[in-house]
Short mmCIF file of C-alpha atoms and ligand atoms in Angstrom, two decimals:
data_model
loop_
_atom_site.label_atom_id
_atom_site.label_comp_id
_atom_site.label_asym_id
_atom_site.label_seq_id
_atom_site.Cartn_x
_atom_site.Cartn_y
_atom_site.Cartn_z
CA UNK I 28 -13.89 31.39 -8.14
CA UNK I 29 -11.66 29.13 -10.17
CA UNK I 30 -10.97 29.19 -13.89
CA UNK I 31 -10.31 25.38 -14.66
CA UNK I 32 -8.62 24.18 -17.81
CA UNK I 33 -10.89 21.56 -19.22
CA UNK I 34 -10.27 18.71 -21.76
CA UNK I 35 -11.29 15.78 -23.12
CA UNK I 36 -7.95 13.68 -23.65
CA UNK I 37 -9.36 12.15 -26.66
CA UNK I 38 -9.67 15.60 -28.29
CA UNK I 39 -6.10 16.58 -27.82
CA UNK I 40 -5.20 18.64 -23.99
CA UNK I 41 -4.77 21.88 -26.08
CA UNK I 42 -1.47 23.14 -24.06
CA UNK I 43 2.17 23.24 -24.88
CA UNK I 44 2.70 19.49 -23.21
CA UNK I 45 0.57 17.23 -22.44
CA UNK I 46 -0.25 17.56 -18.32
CA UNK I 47 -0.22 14.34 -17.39
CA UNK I 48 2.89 13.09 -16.49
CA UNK I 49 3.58 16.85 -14.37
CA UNK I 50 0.35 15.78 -12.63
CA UNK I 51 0.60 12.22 -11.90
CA UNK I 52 4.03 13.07 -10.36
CA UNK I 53 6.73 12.62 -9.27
CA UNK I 54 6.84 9.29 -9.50
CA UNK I 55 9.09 6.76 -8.66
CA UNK I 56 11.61 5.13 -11.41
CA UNK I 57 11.48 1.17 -12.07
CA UNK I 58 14.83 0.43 -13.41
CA UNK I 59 14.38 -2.71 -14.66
CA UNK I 60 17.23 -5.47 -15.47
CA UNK I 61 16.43 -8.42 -17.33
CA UNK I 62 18.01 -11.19 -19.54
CA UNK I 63 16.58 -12.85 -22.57
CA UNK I 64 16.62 -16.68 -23.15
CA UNK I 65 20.45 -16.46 -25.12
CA UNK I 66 21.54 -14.98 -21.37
CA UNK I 67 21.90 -11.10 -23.09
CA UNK I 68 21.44 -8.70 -20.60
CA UNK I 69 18.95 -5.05 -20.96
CA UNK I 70 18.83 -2.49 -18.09
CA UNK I 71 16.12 0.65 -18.85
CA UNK I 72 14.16 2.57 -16.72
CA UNK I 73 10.45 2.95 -16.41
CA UNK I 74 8.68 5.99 -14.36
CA UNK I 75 5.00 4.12 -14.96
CA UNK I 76 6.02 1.79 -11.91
CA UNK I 77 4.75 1.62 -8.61
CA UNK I 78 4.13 -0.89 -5.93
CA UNK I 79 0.67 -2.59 -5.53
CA UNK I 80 0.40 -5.08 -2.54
CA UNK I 81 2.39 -5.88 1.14
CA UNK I 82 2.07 -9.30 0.79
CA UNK I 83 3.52 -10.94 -1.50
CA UNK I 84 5.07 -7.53 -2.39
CA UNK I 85 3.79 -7.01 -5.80
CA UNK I 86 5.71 -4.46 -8.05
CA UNK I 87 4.88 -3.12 -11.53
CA UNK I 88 6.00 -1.05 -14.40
CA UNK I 89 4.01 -0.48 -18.03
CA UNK I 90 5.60 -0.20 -21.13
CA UNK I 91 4.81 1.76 -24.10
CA UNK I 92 5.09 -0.66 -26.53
CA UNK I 93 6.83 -4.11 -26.67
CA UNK I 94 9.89 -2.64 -25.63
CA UNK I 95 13.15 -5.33 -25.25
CA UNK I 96 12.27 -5.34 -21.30
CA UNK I 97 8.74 -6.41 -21.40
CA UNK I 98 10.30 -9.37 -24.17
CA UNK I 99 12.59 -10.15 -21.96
CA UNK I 100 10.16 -11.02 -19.07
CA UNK I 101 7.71 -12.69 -21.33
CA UNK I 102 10.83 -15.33 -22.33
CA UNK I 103 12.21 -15.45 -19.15
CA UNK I 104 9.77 -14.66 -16.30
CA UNK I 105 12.37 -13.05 -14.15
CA UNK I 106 13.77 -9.39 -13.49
CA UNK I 107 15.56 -7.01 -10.83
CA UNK I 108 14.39 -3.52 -9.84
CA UNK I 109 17.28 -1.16 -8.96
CA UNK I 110 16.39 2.10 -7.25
CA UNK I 111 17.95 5.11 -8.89
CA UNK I 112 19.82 7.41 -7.02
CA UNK I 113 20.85 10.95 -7.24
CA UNK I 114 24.34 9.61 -7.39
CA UNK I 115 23.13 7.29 -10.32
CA UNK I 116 20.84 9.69 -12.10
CA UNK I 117 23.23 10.07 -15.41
CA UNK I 118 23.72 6.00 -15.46
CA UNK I 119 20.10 5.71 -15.19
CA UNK I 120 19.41 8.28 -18.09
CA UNK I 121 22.07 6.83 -20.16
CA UNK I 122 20.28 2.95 -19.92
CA UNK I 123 17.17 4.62 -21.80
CA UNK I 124 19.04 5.15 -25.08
CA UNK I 125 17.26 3.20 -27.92
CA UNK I 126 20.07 0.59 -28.72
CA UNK I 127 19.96 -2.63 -30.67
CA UNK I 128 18.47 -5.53 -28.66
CA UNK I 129 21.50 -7.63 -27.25
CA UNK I 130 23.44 -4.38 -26.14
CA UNK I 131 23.89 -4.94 -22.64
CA UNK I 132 23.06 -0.84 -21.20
CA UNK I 133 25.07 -1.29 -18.17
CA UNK I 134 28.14 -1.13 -20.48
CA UNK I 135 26.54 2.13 -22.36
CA UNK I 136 25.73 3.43 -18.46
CA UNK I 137 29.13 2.37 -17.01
CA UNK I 138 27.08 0.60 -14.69
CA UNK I 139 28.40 -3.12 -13.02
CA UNK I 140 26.60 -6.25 -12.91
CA UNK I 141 25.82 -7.81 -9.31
CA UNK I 142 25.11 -11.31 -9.74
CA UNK I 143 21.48 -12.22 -7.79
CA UNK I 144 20.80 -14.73 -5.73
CA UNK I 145 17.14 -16.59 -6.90
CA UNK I 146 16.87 -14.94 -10.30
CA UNK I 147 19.32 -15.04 -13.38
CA UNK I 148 18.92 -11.02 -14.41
CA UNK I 149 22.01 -9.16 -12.48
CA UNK I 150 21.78 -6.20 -10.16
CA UNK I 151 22.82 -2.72 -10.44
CA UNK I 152 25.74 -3.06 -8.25
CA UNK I 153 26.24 0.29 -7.37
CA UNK I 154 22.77 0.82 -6.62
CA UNK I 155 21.86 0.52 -2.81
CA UNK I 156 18.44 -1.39 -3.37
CA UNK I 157 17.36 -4.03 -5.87
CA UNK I 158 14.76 -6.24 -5.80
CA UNK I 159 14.57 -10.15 -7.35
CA UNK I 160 11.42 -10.27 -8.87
CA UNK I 161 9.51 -12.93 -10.62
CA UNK I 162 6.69 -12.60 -13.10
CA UNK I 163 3.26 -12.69 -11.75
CA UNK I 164 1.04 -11.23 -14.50
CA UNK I 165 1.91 -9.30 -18.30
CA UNK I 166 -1.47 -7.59 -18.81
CA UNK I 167 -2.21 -5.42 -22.09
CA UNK I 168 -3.55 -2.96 -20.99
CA UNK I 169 -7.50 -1.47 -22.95
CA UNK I 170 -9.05 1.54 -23.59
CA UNK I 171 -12.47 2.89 -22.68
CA UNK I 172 -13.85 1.56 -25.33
CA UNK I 173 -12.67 -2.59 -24.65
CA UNK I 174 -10.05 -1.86 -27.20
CA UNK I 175 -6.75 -3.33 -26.90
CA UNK I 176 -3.46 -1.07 -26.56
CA UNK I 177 -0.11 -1.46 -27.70
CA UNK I 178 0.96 -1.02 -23.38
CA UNK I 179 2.21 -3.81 -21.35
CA UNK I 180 1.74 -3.80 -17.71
CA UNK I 181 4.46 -6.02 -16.26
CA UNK I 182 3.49 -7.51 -12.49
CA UNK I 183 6.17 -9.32 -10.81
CA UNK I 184 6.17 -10.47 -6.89
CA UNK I 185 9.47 -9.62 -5.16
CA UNK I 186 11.37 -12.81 -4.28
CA UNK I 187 14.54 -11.47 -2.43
CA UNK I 188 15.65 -8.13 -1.34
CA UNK I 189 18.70 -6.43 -1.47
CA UNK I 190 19.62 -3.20 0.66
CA UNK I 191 22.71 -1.20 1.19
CA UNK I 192 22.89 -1.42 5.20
CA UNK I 193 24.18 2.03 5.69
CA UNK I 194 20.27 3.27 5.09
CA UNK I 195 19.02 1.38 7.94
CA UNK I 196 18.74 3.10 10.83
CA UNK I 197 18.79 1.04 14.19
CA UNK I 198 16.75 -1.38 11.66
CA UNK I 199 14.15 1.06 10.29
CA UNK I 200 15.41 1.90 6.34
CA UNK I 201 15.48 5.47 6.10
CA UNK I 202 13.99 6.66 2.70
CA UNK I 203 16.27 10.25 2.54
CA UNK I 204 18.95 8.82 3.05
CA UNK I 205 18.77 6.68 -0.31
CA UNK I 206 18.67 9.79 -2.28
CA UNK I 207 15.89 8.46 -4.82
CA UNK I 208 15.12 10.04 -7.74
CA UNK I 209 11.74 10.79 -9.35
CA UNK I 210 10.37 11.49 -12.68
CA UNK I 211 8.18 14.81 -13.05
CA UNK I 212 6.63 15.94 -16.28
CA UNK I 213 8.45 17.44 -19.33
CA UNK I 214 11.07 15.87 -21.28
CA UNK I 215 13.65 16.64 -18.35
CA UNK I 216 11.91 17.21 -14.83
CA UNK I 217 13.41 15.09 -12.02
CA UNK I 218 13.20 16.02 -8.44
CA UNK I 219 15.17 14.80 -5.39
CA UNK I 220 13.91 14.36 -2.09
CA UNK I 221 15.57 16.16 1.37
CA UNK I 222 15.03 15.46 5.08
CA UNK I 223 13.12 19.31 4.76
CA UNK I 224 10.45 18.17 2.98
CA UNK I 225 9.32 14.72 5.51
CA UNK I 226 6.09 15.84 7.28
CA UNK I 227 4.33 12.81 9.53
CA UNK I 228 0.54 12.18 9.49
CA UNK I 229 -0.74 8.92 11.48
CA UNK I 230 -4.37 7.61 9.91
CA UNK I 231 -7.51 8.54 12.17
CA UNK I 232 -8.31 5.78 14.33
C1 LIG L 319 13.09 8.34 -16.38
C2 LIG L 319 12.54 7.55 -17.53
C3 LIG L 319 11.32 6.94 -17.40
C4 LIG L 319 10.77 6.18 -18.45
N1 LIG L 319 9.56 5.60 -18.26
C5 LIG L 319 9.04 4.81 -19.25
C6 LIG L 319 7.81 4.14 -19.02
O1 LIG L 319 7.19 4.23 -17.95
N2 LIG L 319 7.34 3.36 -20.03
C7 LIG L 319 8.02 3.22 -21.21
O2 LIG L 319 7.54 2.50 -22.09
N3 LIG L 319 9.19 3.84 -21.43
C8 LIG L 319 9.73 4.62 -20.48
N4 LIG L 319 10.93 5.24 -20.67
C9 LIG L 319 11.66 5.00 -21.94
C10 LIG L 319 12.40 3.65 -21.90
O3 LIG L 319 13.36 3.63 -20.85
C11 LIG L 319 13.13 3.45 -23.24
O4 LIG L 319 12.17 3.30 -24.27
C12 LIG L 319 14.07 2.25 -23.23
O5 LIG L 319 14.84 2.27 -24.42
C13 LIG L 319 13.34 0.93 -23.14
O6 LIG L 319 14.34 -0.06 -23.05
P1 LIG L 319 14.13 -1.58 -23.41
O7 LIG L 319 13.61 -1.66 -24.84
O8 LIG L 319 15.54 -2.08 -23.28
O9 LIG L 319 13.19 -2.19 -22.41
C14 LIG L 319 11.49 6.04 -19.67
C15 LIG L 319 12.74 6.67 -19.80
C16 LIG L 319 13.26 7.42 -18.76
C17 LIG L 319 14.61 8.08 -18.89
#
């Protein structure tokens, strides 16, 4: 029989950490360029991003507050998604750091702008995948209760892709090869993916 750990997230989860981000993981990293209306350029990375739809591909990240990104987007209606790498992992970490709105965290990352080719916001340009996005929808996001939160969900529909064409293979991109990274729980859990871990499963049908 199982002994389950029970809790009511209102009332506090009543461990060490709070679970949920160890659970709901790993998940893939949104690292999210934008510019502001003066032309100032942000990079930071969001792990509360996923993709939602095929067609138009529709891609998202939320925000924990009004953070410069989310701003940024409001103003401008534009942004690039970069996939972080394992190669990339310490930029990416570094464009998190708290700084001043107007300091431009590729600098503080070492990183290199790659000018895009529909949207103003640069690329990562040593990261093998970006995406031009523009904004679809900036939802805040409620509670149970109807009441409004101080999160952002940022929706944006993927104008023009960018990939590095060493990770296609005879035309099919090859995720492991990419080397993303991906959040866990914990302040510091990442995990990598390897060609070990791939298993196939085709839908019934
Ligand atoms: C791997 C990683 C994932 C993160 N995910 C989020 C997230 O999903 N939402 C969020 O609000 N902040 C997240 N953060 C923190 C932001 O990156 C941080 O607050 C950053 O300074 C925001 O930058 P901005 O104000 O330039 O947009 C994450 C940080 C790291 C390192």
């Amino acid at each position: 029989m199982s002994d389950f750990h029970y809790y009511e997230p209102r009332r506090g989860h009543g461990l060490r950490h709070d679970p949920l981000n160890a659970i709901v993981g790993p998940r893939p990293i949104g690292w999210i360029a934008s510019r502001d209306r003066e032309g100032r350029v942000n990079l930071a990375p969001y792990s509360f991003f996923n993709a939602f739809n095929y067609t138009p591909p529709i891609i998202g990240f939320a925000s924990i507050g009004w953070k410069d990104s989310v701003s940024n987007i409001e103003a401008t209606g534009e942004f690039a998604w970069n996939l972080a790498t394992r190669p990339l992992a310490e930029a990416m970490n570094a464009s998190c750091a708290p700084v001043a709105h107007g300091v431009d965290e590729f600098g503080l990352a070492g990183l290199t702008h790659a000018p895009s080719r529909l949207i103003a916001p640069p690329r990562v340009a040593e990261s093998p995948v970006s995406f031009e996005c523009r904004l679809t929808q900036l939802v805040q996001l409620k509670g149970g209760g109807g009441e409004a939160i101080d999160t952002w969900l940022v929706l944006g529909e993927v104008v023009a892709v960018h990939i590095d064409k060493a990770l296609l293979r005879e035309g099919v991109y090859d995720t492991v090869l990419a080397e993303p990274i991906l959040r866990g729980g914990g302040p510091a859990d990442y995990f990598a993916i390897s060609e070990s871990q791939r298993f196939r499963m085709w839908r019934p049908g």
